Short mmCIF file of C-alpha atoms and ligand atoms in Angstrom, two decimals:
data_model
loop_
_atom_site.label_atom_id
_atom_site.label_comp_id
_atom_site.label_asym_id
_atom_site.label_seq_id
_atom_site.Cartn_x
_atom_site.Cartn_y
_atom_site.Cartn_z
CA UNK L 1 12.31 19.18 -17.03
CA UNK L 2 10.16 17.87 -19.83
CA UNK L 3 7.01 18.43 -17.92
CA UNK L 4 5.38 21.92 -16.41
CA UNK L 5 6.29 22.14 -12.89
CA UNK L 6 5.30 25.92 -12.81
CA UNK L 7 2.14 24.76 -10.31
CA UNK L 8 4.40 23.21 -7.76
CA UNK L 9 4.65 25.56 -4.71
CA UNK L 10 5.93 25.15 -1.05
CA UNK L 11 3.13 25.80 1.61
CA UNK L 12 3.57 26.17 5.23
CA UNK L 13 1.61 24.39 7.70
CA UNK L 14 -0.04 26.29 10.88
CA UNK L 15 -1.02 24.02 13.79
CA UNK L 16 -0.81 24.87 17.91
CA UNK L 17 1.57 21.65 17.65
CA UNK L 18 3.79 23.19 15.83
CA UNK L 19 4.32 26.23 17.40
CA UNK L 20 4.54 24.35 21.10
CA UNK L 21 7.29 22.25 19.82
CA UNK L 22 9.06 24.81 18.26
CA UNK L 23 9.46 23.28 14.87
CA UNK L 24 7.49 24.71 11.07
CA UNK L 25 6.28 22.38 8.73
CA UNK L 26 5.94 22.69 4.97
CA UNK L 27 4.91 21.31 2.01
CA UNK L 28 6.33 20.85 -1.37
CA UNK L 29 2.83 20.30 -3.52
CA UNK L 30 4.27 18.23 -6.75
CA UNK L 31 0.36 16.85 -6.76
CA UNK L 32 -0.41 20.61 -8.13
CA UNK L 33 1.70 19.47 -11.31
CA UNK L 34 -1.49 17.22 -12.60
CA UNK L 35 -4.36 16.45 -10.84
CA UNK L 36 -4.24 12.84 -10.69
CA UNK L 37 -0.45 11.79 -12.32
CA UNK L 38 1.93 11.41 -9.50
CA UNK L 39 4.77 14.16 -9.36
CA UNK L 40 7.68 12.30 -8.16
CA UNK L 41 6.88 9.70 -11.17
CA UNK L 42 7.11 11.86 -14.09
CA UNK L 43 10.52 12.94 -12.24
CA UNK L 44 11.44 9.56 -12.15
CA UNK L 45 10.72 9.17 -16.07
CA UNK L 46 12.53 12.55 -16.50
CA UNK L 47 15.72 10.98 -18.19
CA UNK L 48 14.31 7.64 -19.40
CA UNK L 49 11.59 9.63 -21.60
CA UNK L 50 14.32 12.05 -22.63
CA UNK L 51 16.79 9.33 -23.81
CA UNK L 52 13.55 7.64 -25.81
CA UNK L 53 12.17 10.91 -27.63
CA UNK L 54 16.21 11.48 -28.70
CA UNK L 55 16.59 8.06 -29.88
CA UNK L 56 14.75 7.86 -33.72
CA UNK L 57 13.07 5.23 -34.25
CA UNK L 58 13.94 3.19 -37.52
CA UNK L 59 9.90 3.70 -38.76
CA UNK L 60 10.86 7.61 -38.40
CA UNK L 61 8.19 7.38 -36.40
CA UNK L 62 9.41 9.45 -33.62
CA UNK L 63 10.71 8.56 -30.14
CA UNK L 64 10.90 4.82 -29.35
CA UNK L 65 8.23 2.74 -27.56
CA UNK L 66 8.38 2.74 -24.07
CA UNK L 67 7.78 -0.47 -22.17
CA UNK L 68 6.95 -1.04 -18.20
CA UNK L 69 5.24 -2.76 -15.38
CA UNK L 70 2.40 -1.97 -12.89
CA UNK L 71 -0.18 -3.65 -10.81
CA UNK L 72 -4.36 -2.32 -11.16
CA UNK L 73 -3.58 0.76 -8.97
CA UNK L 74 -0.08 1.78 -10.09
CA UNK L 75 0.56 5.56 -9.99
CA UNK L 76 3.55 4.70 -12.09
CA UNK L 77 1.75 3.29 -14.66
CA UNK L 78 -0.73 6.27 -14.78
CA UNK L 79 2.19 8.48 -15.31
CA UNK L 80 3.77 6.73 -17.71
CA UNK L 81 0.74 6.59 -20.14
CA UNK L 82 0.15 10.42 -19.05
CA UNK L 83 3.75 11.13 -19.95
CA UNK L 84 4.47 9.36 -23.26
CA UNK L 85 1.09 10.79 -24.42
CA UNK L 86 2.50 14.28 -24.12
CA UNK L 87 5.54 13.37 -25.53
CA UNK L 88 3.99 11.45 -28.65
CA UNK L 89 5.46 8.01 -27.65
CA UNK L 90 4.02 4.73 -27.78
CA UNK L 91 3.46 3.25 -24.50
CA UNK L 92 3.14 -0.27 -23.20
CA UNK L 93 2.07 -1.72 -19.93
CA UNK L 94 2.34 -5.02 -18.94
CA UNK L 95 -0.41 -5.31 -15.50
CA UNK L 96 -0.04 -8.10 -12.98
CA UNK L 97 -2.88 -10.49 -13.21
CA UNK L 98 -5.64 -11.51 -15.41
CA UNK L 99 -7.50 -9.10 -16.91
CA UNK L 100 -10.72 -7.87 -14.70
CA UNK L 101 -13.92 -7.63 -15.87
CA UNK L 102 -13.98 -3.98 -14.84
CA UNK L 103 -10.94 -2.08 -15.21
CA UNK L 104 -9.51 0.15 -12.61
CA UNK L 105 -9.69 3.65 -12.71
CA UNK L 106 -6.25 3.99 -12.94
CA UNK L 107 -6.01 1.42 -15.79
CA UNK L 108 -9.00 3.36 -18.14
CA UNK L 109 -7.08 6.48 -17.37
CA UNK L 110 -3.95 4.28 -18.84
CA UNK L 111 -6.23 3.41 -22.03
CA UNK L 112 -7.33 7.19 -22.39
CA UNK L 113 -3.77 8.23 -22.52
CA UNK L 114 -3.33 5.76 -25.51
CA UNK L 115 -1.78 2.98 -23.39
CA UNK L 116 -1.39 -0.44 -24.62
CA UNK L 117 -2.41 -2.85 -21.72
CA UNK L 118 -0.97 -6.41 -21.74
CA UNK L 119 -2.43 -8.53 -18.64
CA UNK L 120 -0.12 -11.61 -17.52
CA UNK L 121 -0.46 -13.36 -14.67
CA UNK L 122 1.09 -12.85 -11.35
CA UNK L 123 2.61 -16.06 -11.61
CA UNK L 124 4.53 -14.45 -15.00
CA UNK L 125 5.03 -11.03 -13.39
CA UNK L 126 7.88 -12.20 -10.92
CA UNK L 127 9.78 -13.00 -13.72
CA UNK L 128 9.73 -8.56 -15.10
CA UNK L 129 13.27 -8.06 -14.28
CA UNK L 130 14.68 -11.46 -15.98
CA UNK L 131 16.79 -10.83 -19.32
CA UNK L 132 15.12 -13.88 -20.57
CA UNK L 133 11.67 -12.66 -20.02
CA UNK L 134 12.60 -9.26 -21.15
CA UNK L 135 14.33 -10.61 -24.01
CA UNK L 136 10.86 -12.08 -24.85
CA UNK L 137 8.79 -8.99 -24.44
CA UNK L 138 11.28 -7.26 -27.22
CA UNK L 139 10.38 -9.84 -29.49
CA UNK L 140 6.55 -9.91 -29.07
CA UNK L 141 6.29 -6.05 -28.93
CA UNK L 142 8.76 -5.12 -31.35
CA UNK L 143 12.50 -3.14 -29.97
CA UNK L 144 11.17 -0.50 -26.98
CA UNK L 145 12.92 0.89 -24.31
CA UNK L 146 12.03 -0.91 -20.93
CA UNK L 147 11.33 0.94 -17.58
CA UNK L 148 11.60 -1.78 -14.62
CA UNK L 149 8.25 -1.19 -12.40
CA UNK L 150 7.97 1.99 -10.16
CA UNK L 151 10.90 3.35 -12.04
CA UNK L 152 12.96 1.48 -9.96
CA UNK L 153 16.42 2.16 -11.57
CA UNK L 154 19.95 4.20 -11.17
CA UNK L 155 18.16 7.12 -14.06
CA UNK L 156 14.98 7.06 -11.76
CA UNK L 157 16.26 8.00 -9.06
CA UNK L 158 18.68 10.81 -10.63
CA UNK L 159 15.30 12.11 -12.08
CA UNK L 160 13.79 12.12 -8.41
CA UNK L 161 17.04 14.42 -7.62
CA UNK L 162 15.68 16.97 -9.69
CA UNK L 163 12.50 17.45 -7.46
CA UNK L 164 15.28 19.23 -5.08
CA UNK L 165 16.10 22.06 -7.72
CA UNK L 166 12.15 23.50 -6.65
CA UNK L 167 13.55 24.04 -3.57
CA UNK L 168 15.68 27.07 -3.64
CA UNK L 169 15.28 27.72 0.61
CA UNK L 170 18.44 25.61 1.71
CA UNK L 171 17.27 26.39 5.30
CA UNK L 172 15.43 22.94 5.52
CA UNK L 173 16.64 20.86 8.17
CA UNK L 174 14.49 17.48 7.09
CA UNK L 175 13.03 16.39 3.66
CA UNK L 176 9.93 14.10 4.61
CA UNK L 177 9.08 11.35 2.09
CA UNK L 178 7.15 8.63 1.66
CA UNK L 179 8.60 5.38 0.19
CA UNK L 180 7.96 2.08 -2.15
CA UNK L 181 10.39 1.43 -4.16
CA UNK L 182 13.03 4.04 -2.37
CA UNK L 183 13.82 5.55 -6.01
CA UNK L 184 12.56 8.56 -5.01
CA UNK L 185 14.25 8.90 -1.27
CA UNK L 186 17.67 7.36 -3.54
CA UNK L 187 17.32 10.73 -5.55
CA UNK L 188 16.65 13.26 -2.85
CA UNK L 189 19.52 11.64 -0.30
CA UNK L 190 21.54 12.28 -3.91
CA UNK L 191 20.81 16.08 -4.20
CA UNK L 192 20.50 16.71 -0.30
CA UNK L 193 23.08 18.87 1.10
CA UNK L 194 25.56 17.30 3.37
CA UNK L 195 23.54 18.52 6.58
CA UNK L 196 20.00 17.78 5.72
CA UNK L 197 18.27 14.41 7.34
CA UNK L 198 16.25 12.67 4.57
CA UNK L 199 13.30 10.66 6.32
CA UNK L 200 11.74 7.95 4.58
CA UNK L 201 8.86 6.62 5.68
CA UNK L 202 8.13 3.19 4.04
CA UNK L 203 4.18 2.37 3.42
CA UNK L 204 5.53 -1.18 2.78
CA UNK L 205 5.11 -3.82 5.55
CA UNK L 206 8.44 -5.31 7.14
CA UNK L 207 11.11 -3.26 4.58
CA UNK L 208 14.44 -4.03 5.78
CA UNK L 209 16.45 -3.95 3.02
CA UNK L 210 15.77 -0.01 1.52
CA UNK L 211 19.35 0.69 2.51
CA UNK L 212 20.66 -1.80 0.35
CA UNK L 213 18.29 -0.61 -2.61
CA UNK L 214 19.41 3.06 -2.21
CA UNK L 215 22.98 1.84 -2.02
CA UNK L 216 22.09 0.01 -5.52
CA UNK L 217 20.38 2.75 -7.16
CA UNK L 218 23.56 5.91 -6.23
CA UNK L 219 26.07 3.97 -5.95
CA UNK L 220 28.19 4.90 -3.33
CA UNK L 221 27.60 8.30 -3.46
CA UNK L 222 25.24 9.24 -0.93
CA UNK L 223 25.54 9.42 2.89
CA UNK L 224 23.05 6.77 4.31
CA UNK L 225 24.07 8.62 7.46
CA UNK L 226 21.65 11.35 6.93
CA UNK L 227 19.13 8.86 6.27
CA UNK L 228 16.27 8.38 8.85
CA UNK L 229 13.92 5.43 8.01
CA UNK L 230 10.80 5.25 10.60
CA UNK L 231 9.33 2.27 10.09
CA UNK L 232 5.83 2.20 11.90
CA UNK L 233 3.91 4.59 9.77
CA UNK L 234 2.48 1.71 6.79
CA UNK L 235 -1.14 1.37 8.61
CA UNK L 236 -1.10 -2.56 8.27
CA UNK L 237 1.22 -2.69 4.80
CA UNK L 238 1.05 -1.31 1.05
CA UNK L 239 -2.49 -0.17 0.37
CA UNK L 240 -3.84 -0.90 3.96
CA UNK L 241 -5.86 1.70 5.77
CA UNK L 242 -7.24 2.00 8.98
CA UNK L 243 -10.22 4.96 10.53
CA UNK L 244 -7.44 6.63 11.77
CA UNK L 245 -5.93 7.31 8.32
CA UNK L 246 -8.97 7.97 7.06
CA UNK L 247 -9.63 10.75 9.52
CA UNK L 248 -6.41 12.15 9.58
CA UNK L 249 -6.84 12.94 5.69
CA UNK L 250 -10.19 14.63 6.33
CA UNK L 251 -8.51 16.62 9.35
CA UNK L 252 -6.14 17.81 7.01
CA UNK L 253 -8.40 18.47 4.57
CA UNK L 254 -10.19 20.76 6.24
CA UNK L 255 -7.78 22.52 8.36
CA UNK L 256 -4.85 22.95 5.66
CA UNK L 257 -6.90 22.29 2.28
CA UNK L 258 -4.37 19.76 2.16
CA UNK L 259 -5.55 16.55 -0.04
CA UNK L 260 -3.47 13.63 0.48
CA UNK L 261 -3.45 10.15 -0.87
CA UNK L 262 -4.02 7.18 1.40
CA UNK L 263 -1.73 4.81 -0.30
CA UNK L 264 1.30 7.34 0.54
CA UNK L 265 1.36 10.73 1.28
CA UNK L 266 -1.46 10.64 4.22
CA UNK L 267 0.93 8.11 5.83
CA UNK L 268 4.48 10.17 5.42
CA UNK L 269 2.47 12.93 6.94
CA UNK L 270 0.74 11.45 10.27
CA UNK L 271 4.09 9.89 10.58
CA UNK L 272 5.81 13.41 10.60
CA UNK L 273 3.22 14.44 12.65
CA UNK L 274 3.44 11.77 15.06
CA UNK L 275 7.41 12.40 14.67
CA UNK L 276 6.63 16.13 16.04
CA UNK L 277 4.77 14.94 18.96
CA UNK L 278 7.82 12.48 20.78
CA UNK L 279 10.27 15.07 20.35
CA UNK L 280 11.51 13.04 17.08
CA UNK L 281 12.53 16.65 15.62
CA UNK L 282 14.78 18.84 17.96
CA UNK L 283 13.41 22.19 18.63
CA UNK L 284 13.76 24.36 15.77
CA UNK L 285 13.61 22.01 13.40
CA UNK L 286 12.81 23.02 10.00
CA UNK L 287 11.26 20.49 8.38
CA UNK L 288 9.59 19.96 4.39
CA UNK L 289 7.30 17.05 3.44
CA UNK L 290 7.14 16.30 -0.06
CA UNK L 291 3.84 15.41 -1.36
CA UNK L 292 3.99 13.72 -3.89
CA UNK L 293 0.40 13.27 -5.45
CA UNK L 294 -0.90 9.75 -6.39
CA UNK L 295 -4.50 11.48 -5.45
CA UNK L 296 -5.69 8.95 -8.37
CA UNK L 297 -5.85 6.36 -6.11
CA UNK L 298 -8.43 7.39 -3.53
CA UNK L 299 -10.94 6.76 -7.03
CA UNK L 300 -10.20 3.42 -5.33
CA UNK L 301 -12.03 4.48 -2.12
CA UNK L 302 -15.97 3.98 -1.81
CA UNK L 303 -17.78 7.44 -2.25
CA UNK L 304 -18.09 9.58 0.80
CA UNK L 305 -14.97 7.80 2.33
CA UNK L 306 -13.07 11.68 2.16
CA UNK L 307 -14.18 15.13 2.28
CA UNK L 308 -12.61 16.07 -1.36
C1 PLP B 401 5.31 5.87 -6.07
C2 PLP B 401 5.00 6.87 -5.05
C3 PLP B 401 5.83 7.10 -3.93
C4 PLP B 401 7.03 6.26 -3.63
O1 PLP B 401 8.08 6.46 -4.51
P1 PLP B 401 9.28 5.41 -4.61
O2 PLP B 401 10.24 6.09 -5.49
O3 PLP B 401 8.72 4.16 -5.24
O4 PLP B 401 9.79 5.13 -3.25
C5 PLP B 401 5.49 8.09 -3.05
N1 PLP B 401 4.37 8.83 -3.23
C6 PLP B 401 3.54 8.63 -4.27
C7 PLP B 401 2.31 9.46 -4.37
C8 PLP B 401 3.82 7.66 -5.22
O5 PLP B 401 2.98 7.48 -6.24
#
């Protein structure tokens, strides 16, 4: 990896649940790898970011300019400023909608890491995967390489892959994620061995179509057969929270010292929770939950909203 992972460590959760259903529960803590930059995103950019500081640019400036997409809030945005910054590389984002009066904490964060904003309208922003439009962007920024938004791409996902070489225990029986743009559950169904269940739990409203997205971004080389999707875990849709989210993070908080993020994590985790209480697991179960950070965006939240 291009990035220190050294911090990430599995932890064990302890709860009467647990123990009455017979299952364990642990955690893989990629939000230890930088307080506020998502794990699974610099993952994600693993391979992109190594192809762009290998590629000279023709200024001899070093690596190429990287290019990409991301709404106010975007945790991939955050890490792709974080991550270029490390690296030396220019970085561009291009943010759906008009520029606000008062930036986002994620999008100062962007600016500190030496970002380049460029606001377009949301009306322009559908059109971020269209050669035409990308053809454009080349020509008014000068040549960069492009990342489509959330990392969404066959190299993102073989980056998320990687995130399984921290776990050395092959004894899970269930890898727990939360998913967007399923890049992430793409690359852990990739490096998954043949008898663990991948469960994805969407924090997007109404997702029918992840299957076909995975499908896009391995190729035909995973088994969507040890793929469990459950569906009712997204709160009211992407960003949506309700009090019972809300408390469930502070429960956590103070019984595990677990932080989690509302926009994903707190979600995957109720769900596995909730999972654990209908029997979804078989006895014995063995299960890991990935958590993978975006703690950035509860800066979003109004103050006093969570215990940490
Ligand atoms: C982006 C993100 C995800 C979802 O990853 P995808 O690869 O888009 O499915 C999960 N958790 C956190 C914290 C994220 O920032």
């Amino acid at each position: 990896m291009l990035f220190d992972i050294s911090k990430a460590n599995i932890e064990e959760l302890h709860d009467d649940l647990f123990t009455e259903k017979q299952v364990s529960i642990s955690v893989l803590r990629l939000d230890k790898i930088h307080p506020l930059v998502s794990g699974n995103k610099l993952f994600k950019l693993h391979y992109f970011i190594e192809e762009a500081v290998n590629t000279n640019h023709p200024t001899g400036s070093g690596g190429k300019t990287i290019l990409t997409f991301g709404g106010a809030y975007s945790n991939h945005l955050a890490a792709t400023a974080y991550a270029c910054k490390l690296l030396q590389l220019k970085s561009i984002g291009i943010v759906r909608g008009e520029k606000p009066v008062q930036l986002s904490h994620t999008l100062q964060q962007c600016l500190q890491d030496g970002m380049q904003l460029e606001f377009i309208s949301r009306q322009e922003y559908t059109q971020k995967d269209d050669p035409a439009f990308i053809h454009k962007l080349k020509a008014t920024y000068g040549e960069c390489m492009i990342i489509p938004e959330g990392g969404y791409h066959p190299l993102g996902a073989k980056g998320a892959a990687l995130i399984m070489d921290l776990v050395k225990d092959n004894s899970y029986t269930h890898i727990c994620t939360a998913t967007g743009t399923a890049t992430t559950v793409a690359g852990i169904l990739m490096a998954a061995k043949p008898e663990q269940r991948v469960v994805s739990f969407p924090v997007l409203k109404g997702i029918t179509d992840n299957k076909i997205n995975i499908k896009q971004l391995t190729g035909e080389e995973v088994e969507l057969k040890n793929l469990m999707i459950l569906n009712n875990y997204h709160f009211g849709g992407y960003a949506k929270k309700t009090d019972q989210l809300i408390q469930f993070m502070n429960q956590c908080w103070l019984q595990h010292q677990l932080p989690l993020d509302f926009v994903y994590t707190a979600k995957m985790l109720f769900g596995t929770f909730d999972a654990v209480k209908n029997d979804t697991f078989t006895k014995g179960s063995k299960i890991l939950c990935l958590h993978t950070g975006g703690l950035q965006g509860n800066k979003s939240l109004p103050l006093n909203t969570l215990l940490f």
